[in-house]
Coordinates of C-alpha atoms and ligand atoms in Angstrom, one line a residue:
Chain A
M1 CA 49.1 -5.6 -14.1
S2 CA 51.5 -3.8 -11.8
D3 CA 51.6 -1.1 -14.6
F4 CA 48.0 -0.7 -14.2
Y5 CA 48.4 -0.5 -10.6
A6 CA 51.1 2.0 -10.6
A7 CA 49.4 4.1 -13.0
N8 CA 46.1 4.2 -11.3
L9 CA 47.1 4.1 -7.7
V10 CA 45.2 7.1 -6.8
L11 CA 42.0 6.0 -8.1
I12 CA 42.4 2.5 -6.7
Q13 CA 42.8 4.1 -3.2
S14 CA 39.9 6.3 -3.9
T15 CA 37.8 3.5 -4.8
F16 CA 38.0 1.8 -1.3
I17 CA 37.5 5.2 0.5
G18 CA 34.6 6.0 -2.0
I19 CA 33.0 2.5 -1.1
L20 CA 33.1 3.5 2.7
L21 CA 31.7 7.0 2.0
A22 CA 29.0 5.5 -0.1
L23 CA 27.9 3.1 2.4
S24 CA 27.7 6.0 5.0
V25 CA 24.9 7.4 3.0
Q26 CA 23.5 3.9 2.1
V27 CA 22.9 2.7 5.5
P28 CA 20.5 5.6 6.8
M29 CA 18.8 5.6 3.5
R30 CA 17.9 1.8 3.5
A31 CA 16.4 2.7 7.0
G32 CA 14.3 5.5 5.6
V33 CA 16.5 8.3 7.3
F34 CA 17.2 10.9 4.8
S35 CA 20.6 11.7 6.3
F36 CA 23.5 13.1 4.5
A37 CA 25.5 13.3 7.9
G38 CA 28.1 10.8 6.5
A39 CA 29.7 13.5 4.6
G40 CA 30.3 15.4 7.9
S41 CA 31.5 12.2 9.6
Y42 CA 33.9 12.1 6.8
G43 CA 35.1 15.5 7.6
I44 CA 35.4 14.7 11.5
G45 CA 37.4 11.4 10.6
A46 CA 39.7 13.1 8.2
Y47 CA 40.6 15.9 10.6
V48 CA 40.6 14.0 13.8
S49 CA 42.9 11.3 12.5
A50 CA 45.1 14.0 10.7
I51 CA 45.6 15.9 14.0
L52 CA 46.1 12.6 16.0
V53 CA 48.7 11.6 13.8
L54 CA 50.2 14.9 13.3
K55 CA 50.4 16.1 16.8
T56 CA 51.1 12.7 18.7
G57 CA 52.4 10.4 16.1
M58 CA 50.0 7.9 17.0
P59 CA 49.8 4.7 15.1
S60 CA 47.3 5.3 12.0
L61 CA 44.9 2.5 13.1
L62 CA 44.6 3.8 16.4
A63 CA 43.9 7.1 15.1
I64 CA 41.2 5.7 12.8
L65 CA 39.8 3.9 15.8
I66 CA 39.5 7.0 18.0
S67 CA 38.2 9.2 15.3
G68 CA 35.5 6.5 14.4
I69 CA 34.4 6.6 18.0
V70 CA 34.3 10.4 18.1
A71 CA 32.2 10.3 14.9
M72 CA 29.8 7.8 16.2
V73 CA 29.3 9.8 19.5
V74 CA 28.5 12.9 17.3
G75 CA 26.4 10.7 15.1
L76 CA 24.3 9.6 18.2
L77 CA 24.1 13.2 19.5
L78 CA 22.9 14.4 16.1
G79 CA 20.5 11.6 15.7
L80 CA 19.0 12.5 19.2
L81 CA 18.9 16.1 18.1
V82 CA 16.9 15.5 14.8
A83 CA 15.1 12.6 16.0
H84 CA 11.6 14.2 15.5
L85 CA 12.4 15.4 11.8
G86 CA 11.7 13.6 8.6
G87 CA 12.0 13.8 4.9
L88 CA 13.3 17.0 3.5
Y89 CA 13.6 18.7 6.9
L90 CA 15.9 15.8 8.1
A91 CA 17.9 16.1 5.0
M92 CA 18.4 19.7 5.3
A93 CA 19.4 19.4 8.9
T94 CA 22.0 17.0 8.2
V95 CA 23.4 19.1 5.2
S96 CA 23.6 21.9 7.7
F97 CA 25.5 19.5 10.0
D98 CA 28.2 18.7 7.2
L99 CA 28.5 22.4 6.6
I100 CA 29.0 23.1 10.2
V101 CA 31.8 20.6 10.1
S102 CA 33.5 22.4 7.0
V103 CA 33.2 25.8 8.8
L104 CA 34.9 24.5 11.9
A105 CA 37.5 23.0 9.7
I106 CA 38.2 26.6 8.2
N107 CA 38.1 28.4 11.5
G108 CA 40.0 25.9 13.5
G109 CA 43.2 28.1 13.5
D110 CA 46.4 26.1 14.0
L111 CA 44.7 22.9 14.9
T112 CA 43.0 22.5 11.7
G113 CA 45.3 24.6 9.6
G114 CA 42.4 26.9 8.5
V115 CA 41.7 27.4 4.7
T116 CA 44.9 25.5 3.8
G117 CA 44.4 22.6 5.9
L118 CA 47.0 20.2 7.3
F119 CA 50.1 18.9 5.5
G120 CA 52.7 16.0 6.1
V121 CA 50.3 13.7 8.0
L122 CA 52.9 10.8 7.5
S123 CA 51.3 7.4 8.1
D124 CA 51.8 3.7 7.4
V125 CA 48.5 3.0 5.8
T126 CA 48.9 0.7 2.9
I127 CA 46.5 -0.5 0.0
F128 CA 45.8 -3.4 2.4
H129 CA 44.6 -1.3 5.1
L130 CA 42.2 0.2 2.6
I131 CA 41.1 -3.1 1.4
G132 CA 40.8 -4.4 4.7
L133 CA 38.7 -1.7 6.1
A134 CA 36.3 -1.5 3.0
L135 CA 35.8 -5.1 3.2
L136 CA 35.1 -4.9 7.0
G137 CA 32.6 -2.3 6.2
I138 CA 30.8 -4.1 3.4
V139 CA 30.5 -7.3 5.4
G140 CA 29.1 -5.2 8.4
V141 CA 26.6 -3.5 6.3
A142 CA 25.8 -6.9 4.3
L143 CA 25.0 -8.5 7.6
T144 CA 22.4 -5.6 8.4
E145 CA 20.7 -6.6 5.2
R146 CA 20.3 -10.4 6.2
G147 CA 17.8 -12.2 8.5
R148 CA 15.8 -10.6 11.4
V149 CA 17.8 -7.4 11.3
G150 CA 17.3 -7.0 7.8
R151 CA 13.7 -7.6 7.7
R152 CA 13.3 -5.1 10.7
V153 CA 15.3 -2.5 8.8
D154 CA 12.8 -3.0 6.0
A155 CA 10.0 -2.6 8.2
V156 CA 11.4 0.7 9.7
R157 CA 11.6 2.1 6.3
D158 CA 8.5 1.1 4.7
D159 CA 6.1 1.2 7.5
P160 CA 7.1 2.5 11.0
E161 CA 3.7 2.0 12.5
L162 CA 3.7 -1.6 11.5
A163 CA 7.3 -1.9 12.7
Q164 CA 6.3 -0.8 16.2
S165 CA 3.3 -3.0 16.2
V166 CA 5.6 -6.1 15.8
G167 CA 7.9 -4.8 18.5
I168 CA 10.5 -2.8 16.8
S169 CA 11.8 0.2 18.4
V170 CA 11.9 2.5 15.2
R171 CA 13.6 5.2 17.3
R172 CA 16.6 2.7 18.3
Y173 CA 16.9 1.7 14.7
R174 CA 17.1 5.3 13.4
L175 CA 19.5 6.2 15.9
A176 CA 21.7 3.3 15.3
A177 CA 21.7 4.3 11.4
F178 CA 23.2 7.6 12.4
V179 CA 25.9 5.9 14.6
V180 CA 26.9 3.3 12.0
S181 CA 26.9 6.1 9.2
G182 CA 29.1 8.1 11.5
L183 CA 31.7 5.4 11.9
L184 CA 31.7 4.5 8.0
G185 CA 32.1 8.2 7.2
S186 CA 34.7 8.7 9.6
V187 CA 36.9 5.8 8.6
A188 CA 36.5 6.8 4.9
G189 CA 37.7 10.6 6.0
S190 CA 40.5 9.0 8.2
L191 CA 41.7 6.8 5.3
N192 CA 41.7 9.7 2.8
S193 CA 43.8 12.0 5.0
L194 CA 46.2 9.3 5.8
V195 CA 46.7 8.0 2.5
R196 CA 46.8 11.6 0.8
S197 CA 49.0 12.8 3.9
T198 CA 47.0 16.0 3.6
I199 CA 43.4 17.5 4.2
S200 CA 41.9 20.7 3.6
P201 CA 38.4 22.1 3.8
S202 CA 38.0 21.9 0.1
D203 CA 38.1 17.9 0.5
I204 CA 35.1 17.9 2.8
G205 CA 32.6 20.7 1.4
F206 CA 29.4 20.8 -0.3
S207 CA 31.0 18.7 -3.2
L208 CA 31.5 15.7 -1.0
I209 CA 27.9 15.5 -0.2
V210 CA 26.9 15.8 -3.8
L211 CA 29.5 13.0 -4.7
A212 CA 28.2 10.6 -1.9
L213 CA 24.6 11.3 -3.0
T214 CA 25.5 10.7 -6.8
M215 CA 27.0 7.3 -5.7
I216 CA 24.0 6.2 -4.1
I217 CA 21.3 7.5 -6.5
V218 CA 23.1 5.8 -9.4
G219 CA 24.1 2.7 -7.6
G220 CA 21.0 2.2 -5.5
A221 CA 20.3 2.7 -1.8
Q222 CA 18.4 -0.6 -1.0
S223 CA 21.7 -2.7 -0.8
W224 CA 25.4 -2.4 0.1
K225 CA 25.9 -3.6 -3.6
G226 CA 24.4 -0.5 -4.9
A227 CA 26.8 1.5 -3.0
V228 CA 29.8 -0.4 -4.0
L229 CA 28.5 0.0 -7.5
G230 CA 28.2 3.8 -7.2
A231 CA 31.3 4.2 -5.5
V232 CA 33.2 2.2 -8.3
I233 CA 31.5 4.1 -11.2
F234 CA 32.0 7.7 -9.7
T235 CA 35.5 7.1 -9.1
W236 CA 36.6 5.9 -12.4
L237 CA 34.0 7.9 -14.4
P238 CA 35.4 11.4 -14.2
P239 CA 39.0 10.6 -15.5
L240 CA 37.3 8.7 -18.3
L241 CA 35.2 11.8 -19.1
A242 CA 38.2 13.9 -19.2
G243 CA 38.3 12.9 -22.8
F244 CA 35.2 15.2 -23.3
G245 CA 36.9 18.4 -22.4
Q246 CA 34.6 21.2 -21.7
L247 CA 31.6 18.9 -22.0
Q248 CA 32.6 16.4 -19.3
H249 CA 30.5 18.3 -16.8
V250 CA 27.5 18.2 -19.0
V251 CA 27.9 14.4 -19.7
Y252 CA 28.2 13.7 -15.8
G253 CA 25.2 15.8 -15.2
V254 CA 23.0 14.1 -17.6
I255 CA 24.2 10.7 -16.2
V256 CA 23.0 11.8 -12.8
A257 CA 20.1 13.5 -13.7
T258 CA 19.0 10.4 -15.9
A259 CA 19.5 8.0 -13.0
A260 CA 17.7 10.2 -10.6
I261 CA 14.6 10.7 -13.0
F262 CA 14.3 7.2 -14.6
V263 CA 15.9 4.9 -12.5
P264 CA 14.7 5.5 -8.9
G265 CA 16.1 2.3 -7.5
G266 CA 19.5 2.9 -9.1
L267 CA 21.5 0.3 -11.0
Y268 CA 21.1 -2.2 -8.3
G269 CA 17.4 -1.6 -8.4
I270 CA 17.3 -2.6 -12.0
Y271 CA 19.2 -5.7 -11.2
S272 CA 17.0 -6.8 -8.5
E273 CA 13.9 -6.1 -10.2
A274 CA 14.9 -8.2 -13.2
R275 CA 15.8 -10.9 -10.8
Y276 CA 12.5 -10.8 -9.2
R277 CA 10.6 -10.7 -12.5
R278 CA 12.5 -13.8 -13.5
T279 CA 11.5 -15.8 -10.5
R280 CA 8.0 -14.5 -10.8
A281 CA 7.7 -15.7 -14.3
K282 CA 8.8 -19.1 -13.2
R283 CA 6.1 -19.6 -10.8
K284 CA 2.7 -21.3 -11.9
P285 CA 0.0 -18.6 -12.2
P286 CA 1.3 -15.4 -10.8
Q287 CA -1.5 -12.7 -11.5
G288 CA -4.4 -15.0 -12.0
E289 CA -4.7 -15.5 -8.3
A290 CA -7.8 -17.5 -8.2
P291 CA -6.3 -20.5 -9.9
A292 CA -3.2 -20.0 -7.6
H293 CA -5.6 -19.8 -4.7
E294 CA -7.5 -22.9 -5.5
Q295 CA -4.4 -24.8 -5.8
A296 CA -3.2 -23.5 -2.2
L297 CA -6.5 -24.8 -0.8
A298 CA -6.1 -28.1 -2.4
I299 CA -2.7 -28.5 -0.8
S300 CA -3.8 -27.5 2.6
V301 CA -7.0 -29.0 2.7
P302 CA -6.9 -32.3 1.2
N303 CA -10.2 -33.6 2.8
G304 CA -12.4 -31.3 1.2
D305 CA -12.8 -28.9 4.3
A306 CA -13.2 -25.8 1.9
G307 CA -16.2 -27.4 0.4
R308 CA -17.9 -27.4 3.8
S309 CA -17.8 -23.8 4.7
A310 CA -18.7 -22.8 1.2
Chain B
M1 CA -6.3 -11.5 45.3
S2 CA -9.4 -11.6 47.2
A3 CA -11.6 -14.7 46.9
A4 CA -14.4 -12.8 44.9
E5 CA -11.9 -11.7 42.5
A6 CA -10.3 -15.2 42.1
T7 CA -13.7 -16.7 41.1
A8 CA -14.5 -14.0 38.7
T9 CA -13.1 -14.3 35.0
R10 CA -9.9 -12.4 34.7
P11 CA -10.3 -9.4 32.4
V12 CA -7.3 -9.4 29.9
L13 CA -8.1 -5.9 28.7
E14 CA -10.1 -3.3 30.5
I15 CA -10.7 0.2 29.1
R16 CA -12.0 2.9 31.6
D17 CA -13.5 6.1 30.4
L18 CA -11.4 6.3 27.2
A19 CA -11.2 9.5 25.3
V20 CA -9.3 10.1 22.1
H21 CA -9.8 13.6 20.5
F22 CA -8.2 15.0 17.2
G23 CA -8.6 18.5 17.8
G24 CA -12.4 19.1 18.0
V25 CA -13.1 15.6 16.7
K26 CA -14.1 13.4 19.6
A27 CA -13.1 10.1 17.9
V28 CA -13.5 7.8 21.1
D29 CA -15.3 9.5 23.9
R30 CA -16.2 8.2 27.5
L31 CA -15.7 4.5 26.5
S32 CA -15.4 1.6 28.7
M33 CA -15.0 -2.0 27.8
R34 CA -14.0 -5.1 29.5
L35 CA -12.5 -8.3 27.8
D36 CA -12.4 -11.5 29.5
E37 CA -9.9 -14.1 28.7
G38 CA -10.7 -16.6 25.9
R39 CA -13.6 -15.0 24.3
I40 CA -14.3 -13.2 20.9
Y41 CA -15.4 -9.7 21.2
G42 CA -16.9 -7.8 18.3
I43 CA -17.3 -4.1 17.6
I44 CA -20.0 -3.1 15.1
G45 CA -20.6 0.6 14.2
P46 CA -21.0 2.9 11.3
N47 CA -18.1 4.5 9.5
G48 CA -16.3 7.1 11.6
S49 CA -17.7 5.7 14.7
G50 CA -14.2 5.4 16.1
K51 CA -13.4 1.7 16.0
S52 CA -10.0 1.9 14.4
T53 CA -9.2 4.8 16.6
L54 CA -9.9 2.6 19.7
L55 CA -7.5 -0.3 18.4
G56 CA -4.9 2.6 17.7
A57 CA -5.3 3.7 21.3
V58 CA -4.9 0.1 22.6
T59 CA -1.9 -0.6 20.6
R60 CA -0.4 2.8 21.7
L61 CA -0.1 4.1 18.1
T62 CA -2.7 6.9 19.0
P63 CA -2.1 9.0 22.2
L64 CA -4.9 8.8 24.8
T65 CA -6.8 12.1 25.5
S66 CA -7.9 10.8 28.9
G67 CA -8.9 7.5 30.4
E68 CA -7.3 4.3 31.4
I69 CA -6.3 1.1 29.6
L70 CA -5.5 -1.7 31.6
F71 CA -3.8 -5.2 30.4
D72 CA -3.7 -8.0 32.7
G73 CA -4.8 -5.5 35.5
E74 CA -1.7 -3.3 34.8
P75 CA -1.8 0.3 33.6
F76 CA -1.0 0.4 29.9
H77 CA -0.5 4.0 29.2
T78 CA 3.2 4.1 30.0
V79 CA 3.8 1.3 27.5
H80 CA 5.4 2.2 24.2
A81 CA 3.9 1.1 21.0
S82 CA 7.0 -1.0 20.2
Q83 CA 6.5 -2.9 23.6
I84 CA 3.0 -4.1 23.0
A85 CA 4.4 -7.0 21.0
A86 CA 6.3 -8.3 23.9
K87 CA 3.1 -8.2 25.9
R88 CA 1.8 -10.5 23.2
I89 CA -0.7 -8.2 21.8
A90 CA -1.1 -8.5 17.9
R91 CA -3.1 -6.5 15.5
T92 CA -4.1 -6.4 11.9
F93 CA -4.9 -3.1 10.2
Q94 CA -8.0 -1.8 8.4
T95 CA -5.6 -1.2 5.3
V96 CA -3.5 -4.0 4.6
R97 CA 0.0 -3.2 5.8
L98 CA 2.8 -5.6 4.4
L99 CA 6.3 -5.1 3.3
P100 CA 6.0 -4.8 -0.5
D101 CA 9.4 -6.0 -1.4
V102 CA 9.6 -9.2 0.6
S103 CA 7.9 -12.8 0.3
V104 CA 4.9 -13.7 2.3
R105 CA 7.4 -15.9 4.3
D106 CA 9.2 -13.0 5.6
N107 CA 6.2 -10.7 6.2
I108 CA 5.0 -13.5 8.5
Q109 CA 8.3 -14.1 10.1
L110 CA 8.4 -10.3 11.0
G111 CA 5.6 -11.4 13.5
A112 CA 7.7 -14.6 14.7
D113 CA 10.8 -12.2 15.2
A114 CA 8.8 -10.5 17.9
A115 CA 7.7 -13.6 19.8
R116 CA 9.1 -14.6 23.0
G117 CA 9.7 -18.2 24.0
D118 CA 9.7 -19.3 20.5
V119 CA 12.4 -21.9 19.9
D120 CA 14.4 -18.9 18.3
E121 CA 15.1 -17.3 21.4
R122 CA 17.3 -20.5 22.4
R123 CA 19.5 -19.8 19.4
G124 CA 22.6 -17.8 19.9
W125 CA 22.4 -14.2 19.3
W126 CA 24.1 -14.3 16.0
A127 CA 22.0 -16.8 14.6
R128 CA 18.8 -15.1 15.8
N129 CA 19.7 -11.7 14.3
F130 CA 21.5 -12.7 11.1
G131 CA 20.4 -16.2 10.4
T132 CA 18.0 -16.8 7.4
H133 CA 15.9 -19.4 9.1
T134 CA 12.1 -19.5 9.2
S135 CA 10.5 -20.1 12.5
P136 CA 8.3 -22.9 13.0
A137 CA 5.6 -20.6 14.1
V138 CA 5.5 -19.0 10.5
A139 CA 4.9 -22.6 9.1
S140 CA 2.0 -23.1 11.5
A141 CA 0.6 -19.6 10.9
I142 CA 0.8 -20.4 7.0
A143 CA -1.0 -23.5 7.6
R144 CA -3.8 -22.2 9.8
T145 CA -4.6 -19.2 7.4
R146 CA -4.2 -21.8 4.3
L147 CA -1.4 -19.6 2.7
G148 CA 0.5 -22.9 1.7
G149 CA 2.0 -22.5 -1.7
F150 CA 2.0 -18.8 -1.6
E151 CA 5.3 -18.6 0.6
D152 CA 7.5 -17.1 -2.1
Y153 CA 5.0 -14.7 -3.5
R154 CA 5.2 -11.0 -3.0
P155 CA 2.0 -9.1 -1.5
A156 CA 1.3 -7.3 -5.0
E157 CA 1.0 -10.8 -6.8
M158 CA -1.9 -11.8 -4.6
S159 CA -5.6 -10.8 -4.3
Y160 CA -6.7 -8.4 -1.5
G161 CA -8.4 -11.1 0.5
T162 CA -5.1 -13.2 0.2
Q163 CA -3.1 -10.3 1.5
R164 CA -5.4 -9.9 4.4
R165 CA -4.7 -13.7 5.2
V166 CA -1.1 -12.8 5.3
E167 CA -1.7 -9.9 7.9
I168 CA -3.5 -12.4 10.2
A169 CA -0.7 -15.0 9.7
R170 CA 1.6 -12.3 10.7
A171 CA -0.3 -11.5 13.8
L172 CA -0.6 -15.2 14.8
A173 CA 3.2 -15.8 14.1
L174 CA 3.7 -13.3 17.1
D175 CA 2.0 -15.9 19.3
P176 CA -0.5 -13.3 20.9
R177 CA -2.6 -13.5 24.1
L178 CA -4.8 -10.8 22.6
L179 CA -5.4 -10.4 19.0
L180 CA -7.0 -7.1 17.6
L181 CA -8.5 -7.6 14.0
D182 CA -9.4 -4.4 12.1
E183 CA -12.0 -5.5 9.4
P184 CA -9.9 -8.9 8.6
T185 CA -12.5 -10.1 6.1
A186 CA -13.1 -6.8 4.0
G187 CA -12.4 -7.9 0.4
M188 CA -12.9 -11.6 0.9
N189 CA -15.6 -13.7 -0.6
Q190 CA -18.2 -15.5 1.5
R191 CA -16.2 -18.6 1.6
E192 CA -13.1 -17.0 2.6
R193 CA -15.1 -15.3 5.3
G194 CA -16.4 -18.5 6.5
E195 CA -13.0 -19.9 6.9
I196 CA -11.7 -16.9 8.7
S197 CA -14.5 -17.2 11.0
T198 CA -14.0 -20.8 11.6
L199 CA -10.2 -20.1 12.3
L200 CA -11.2 -17.4 14.9
K201 CA -13.4 -19.7 16.8
E202 CA -10.8 -22.4 16.7
L203 CA -8.3 -19.9 18.2
R204 CA -10.9 -18.9 20.8
D205 CA -11.2 -22.4 21.8
E206 CA -7.5 -22.7 22.4
G207 CA -7.7 -19.6 24.8
L208 CA -7.0 -16.7 22.4
T209 CA -8.9 -13.4 23.4
Q210 CA -9.9 -11.5 20.4
L211 CA -11.4 -8.0 19.5
L212 CA -12.8 -8.1 16.2
V213 CA -14.0 -5.0 14.1
E214 CA -16.3 -6.0 11.3
H215 CA -19.3 -4.4 9.1
D216 CA -20.5 -7.9 8.2
V217 CA -23.2 -8.3 10.7
Q218 CA -24.1 -11.9 9.8
M219 CA -20.5 -12.7 10.4
M220 CA -20.4 -11.1 13.7
V221 CA -23.4 -12.9 15.0
D222 CA -21.7 -16.2 13.8
T223 CA -18.4 -15.5 15.2
C224 CA -18.5 -13.4 18.3
D225 CA -19.4 -14.3 21.9
Y226 CA -20.2 -10.6 23.0
V227 CA -20.6 -7.6 20.8
F228 CA -20.3 -3.8 21.4
A229 CA -22.1 -1.5 19.1
M230 CA -20.4 1.8 18.9
N231 CA -21.5 5.3 17.6
L232 CA -19.8 8.7 17.7
G233 CA -17.0 7.3 19.8
T234 CA -18.8 5.4 22.5
V235 CA -20.5 2.1 23.3
I236 CA -24.4 2.4 22.7
A237 CA -25.1 -1.2 23.3
Q238 CA -23.5 -4.4 24.3
G239 CA -24.3 -8.0 25.1
R240 CA -25.0 -11.2 23.1
P241 CA -24.5 -10.6 19.4
E242 CA -28.2 -11.4 18.6
D243 CA -29.6 -9.1 21.1
V244 CA -27.3 -6.3 20.2
V245 CA -28.1 -6.3 16.5
R246 CA -31.8 -6.5 17.3
D247 CA -31.5 -3.7 19.7
P248 CA -33.8 -0.9 18.2
Q249 CA -31.4 1.8 19.1
V250 CA -28.6 0.0 17.1
Q251 CA -30.8 -0.8 14.3
E252 CA -32.3 2.5 14.0
A253 CA -28.9 4.3 14.6
Y254 CA -27.0 2.5 11.6
L255 CA -27.9 -0.9 10.6
G256 CA -31.1 0.4 9.1
K257 CA -33.2 -1.3 6.7
K258 CA -30.2 -3.3 5.5
F259 CA -30.3 -5.6 8.3
R260 CA -34.0 -5.9 8.7
H261 CA -34.2 -7.4 5.4
A262 CA -31.5 -9.7 5.9
Ligands
LIG1 N1 -5.4 11.1 12.8 C1 -6.7 11.4 12.7 N2 -6.7 12.8 12.7 C2 -8.0 13.5 12.7 N3 -9.2 12.8 12.8 C3 -9.1 11.5 12.7 C4 -7.8 10.8 12.8 N4 -8.1 9.5 12.8 C5 -9.5 9.3 12.8 N5 -10.0 10.5 12.9 C6 -11.5 10.9 12.9 O1 -12.0 10.0 14.0 C7 -13.1 9.5 13.6 C8 -13.2 8.2 13.9 O2 -12.4 7.4 12.8 P1 -12.2 5.9 12.8 O3 -11.3 5.6 11.8 O4 -11.7 5.3 14.2 O5 -13.6 5.2 12.5 P2 -14.0 3.8 12.1 O6 -15.1 3.4 13.1 O7 -12.8 2.9 12.4 O8 -14.5 3.9 10.8 P3 -14.5 2.9 9.5 O9 -15.7 2.0 9.8 O10 -14.8 3.8 8.4 O11 -13.3 2.3 9.5 C9 -13.6 9.9 12.1 O12 -14.4 11.1 12.2 C10 -12.3 10.3 11.7 O13 -12.3 11.2 10.7
LIG2 MG1 -11.9 1.6 10.7

């Protein structure tokens, strides 16, 4: 076990970072906000933490906290800026945001270390910090899928007009999605810099957006479970595919394309659909409806009230 | 409040000279209405006469071109669509709008989530937002709309008529003072229509003010206390339902032969 741990330490660390990154895209997607700003927030977290630790020697957790706050504020501003956009336009605007963060990193001079980035970010982040923060992220996101908040997020995604008519401020929920995504992405980026002790623009570019999106498409966007599944798969799959040599990119591409085309809900979608079918099959007459309806009337109107109005 | 005002029935909703235009289309134009407390008001009118647009304007989903809407005597046009539920105005939609991936119970709970003064208000912030309880208002809405037994079903498993009852239940769970219903019985059979009519009258007797859009003239006569007939975005006749449907202008305009034979 400890042999496995030692041999795969980098992948194990990446798994927890990947989970937070995937959640940062899953949270807005679930609210119907097609934002990939999580990748940009990852860049903000990665650089702000690295700079804070390098220049001030600040404790890691404090640096993570401060960069998280910075990314939440940026997320809020971005959310306000693109509030009127939807669908593809919103997606493009947030991709642009991610690329702007990259450009800033490349052109940041001494502060960001330009193309070569920053090195020697020494920190005391351990695997326990990674596990703890990833768990915190999972629990927080899982909560937003429960009870009243969970229902309201569903309504904001599925039918914003209906949501408003039952008192939900769609605008506020959408903004919250940007802020939460900012925090999650930032913590993922911070942890990456602090664990690897280095950060460069190549870590936060377009490939990061693709990675995050891949995790969500294959894992499923409706639940944190899909994000976790996707993060685990796409952290561990590439090294496994190394055996395919030249072909590995093709195999990778085929997996992603297959999932996108044939499994729109991702792996979690398959699971939840199967579970729903099972409970539906157990119910008495599902599609027939007429007998089910008669039954319902018999239950609620024992004294033949239905007959009177017929 | 002056003595004269105190003796008059209080209008819950007052619409003054309302216009809603979509570019050149005058969906609603120079329309005025007054709804007093505890009565069922009906709107009849041919397709495209602006009935749904009017409900959209009242629920603030559709911007007004001009005119005024007063709720409880207060101007309503600054109120945001998401705040009308807090004013206890509930509505159903012409096309059924339910969340597809959640149960009937959760769909109805969505209405109760918005209710004020529910026992849920007394729960802690945490339990109210993240708890998986079902409000008592949901159970009572399910009983009133006779959805018992369907709680765990999803919308797609049920007939159109049953889905409509879920919409009504969701609106009732909000504990409304004003209920706006856009063709609530479309797709229902005769018996179901009778049940809905009975339910609406019960609610009226409990003091709920209702604005009901329906094409079924017989049901309107049976259900409503007062009817507005609309055509081309404006009210062309109003009064007791029997009188309005017999109004020659109304008959000629759009009820046509269909009603005279009925
Ligand atoms: N969003 C919109 N944009 C442009 N035109 C619209 C819009 N909504 C409604 N209209 C037009 O406004 C007019 C009134 O439509 P509305 O839906 O209010 O009629 P209705 O009385 O509810 O009809 P029905 O009985 O068919 O439901 C129609 O001519 C319709 O085409
Ligand atoms: Mg209509």
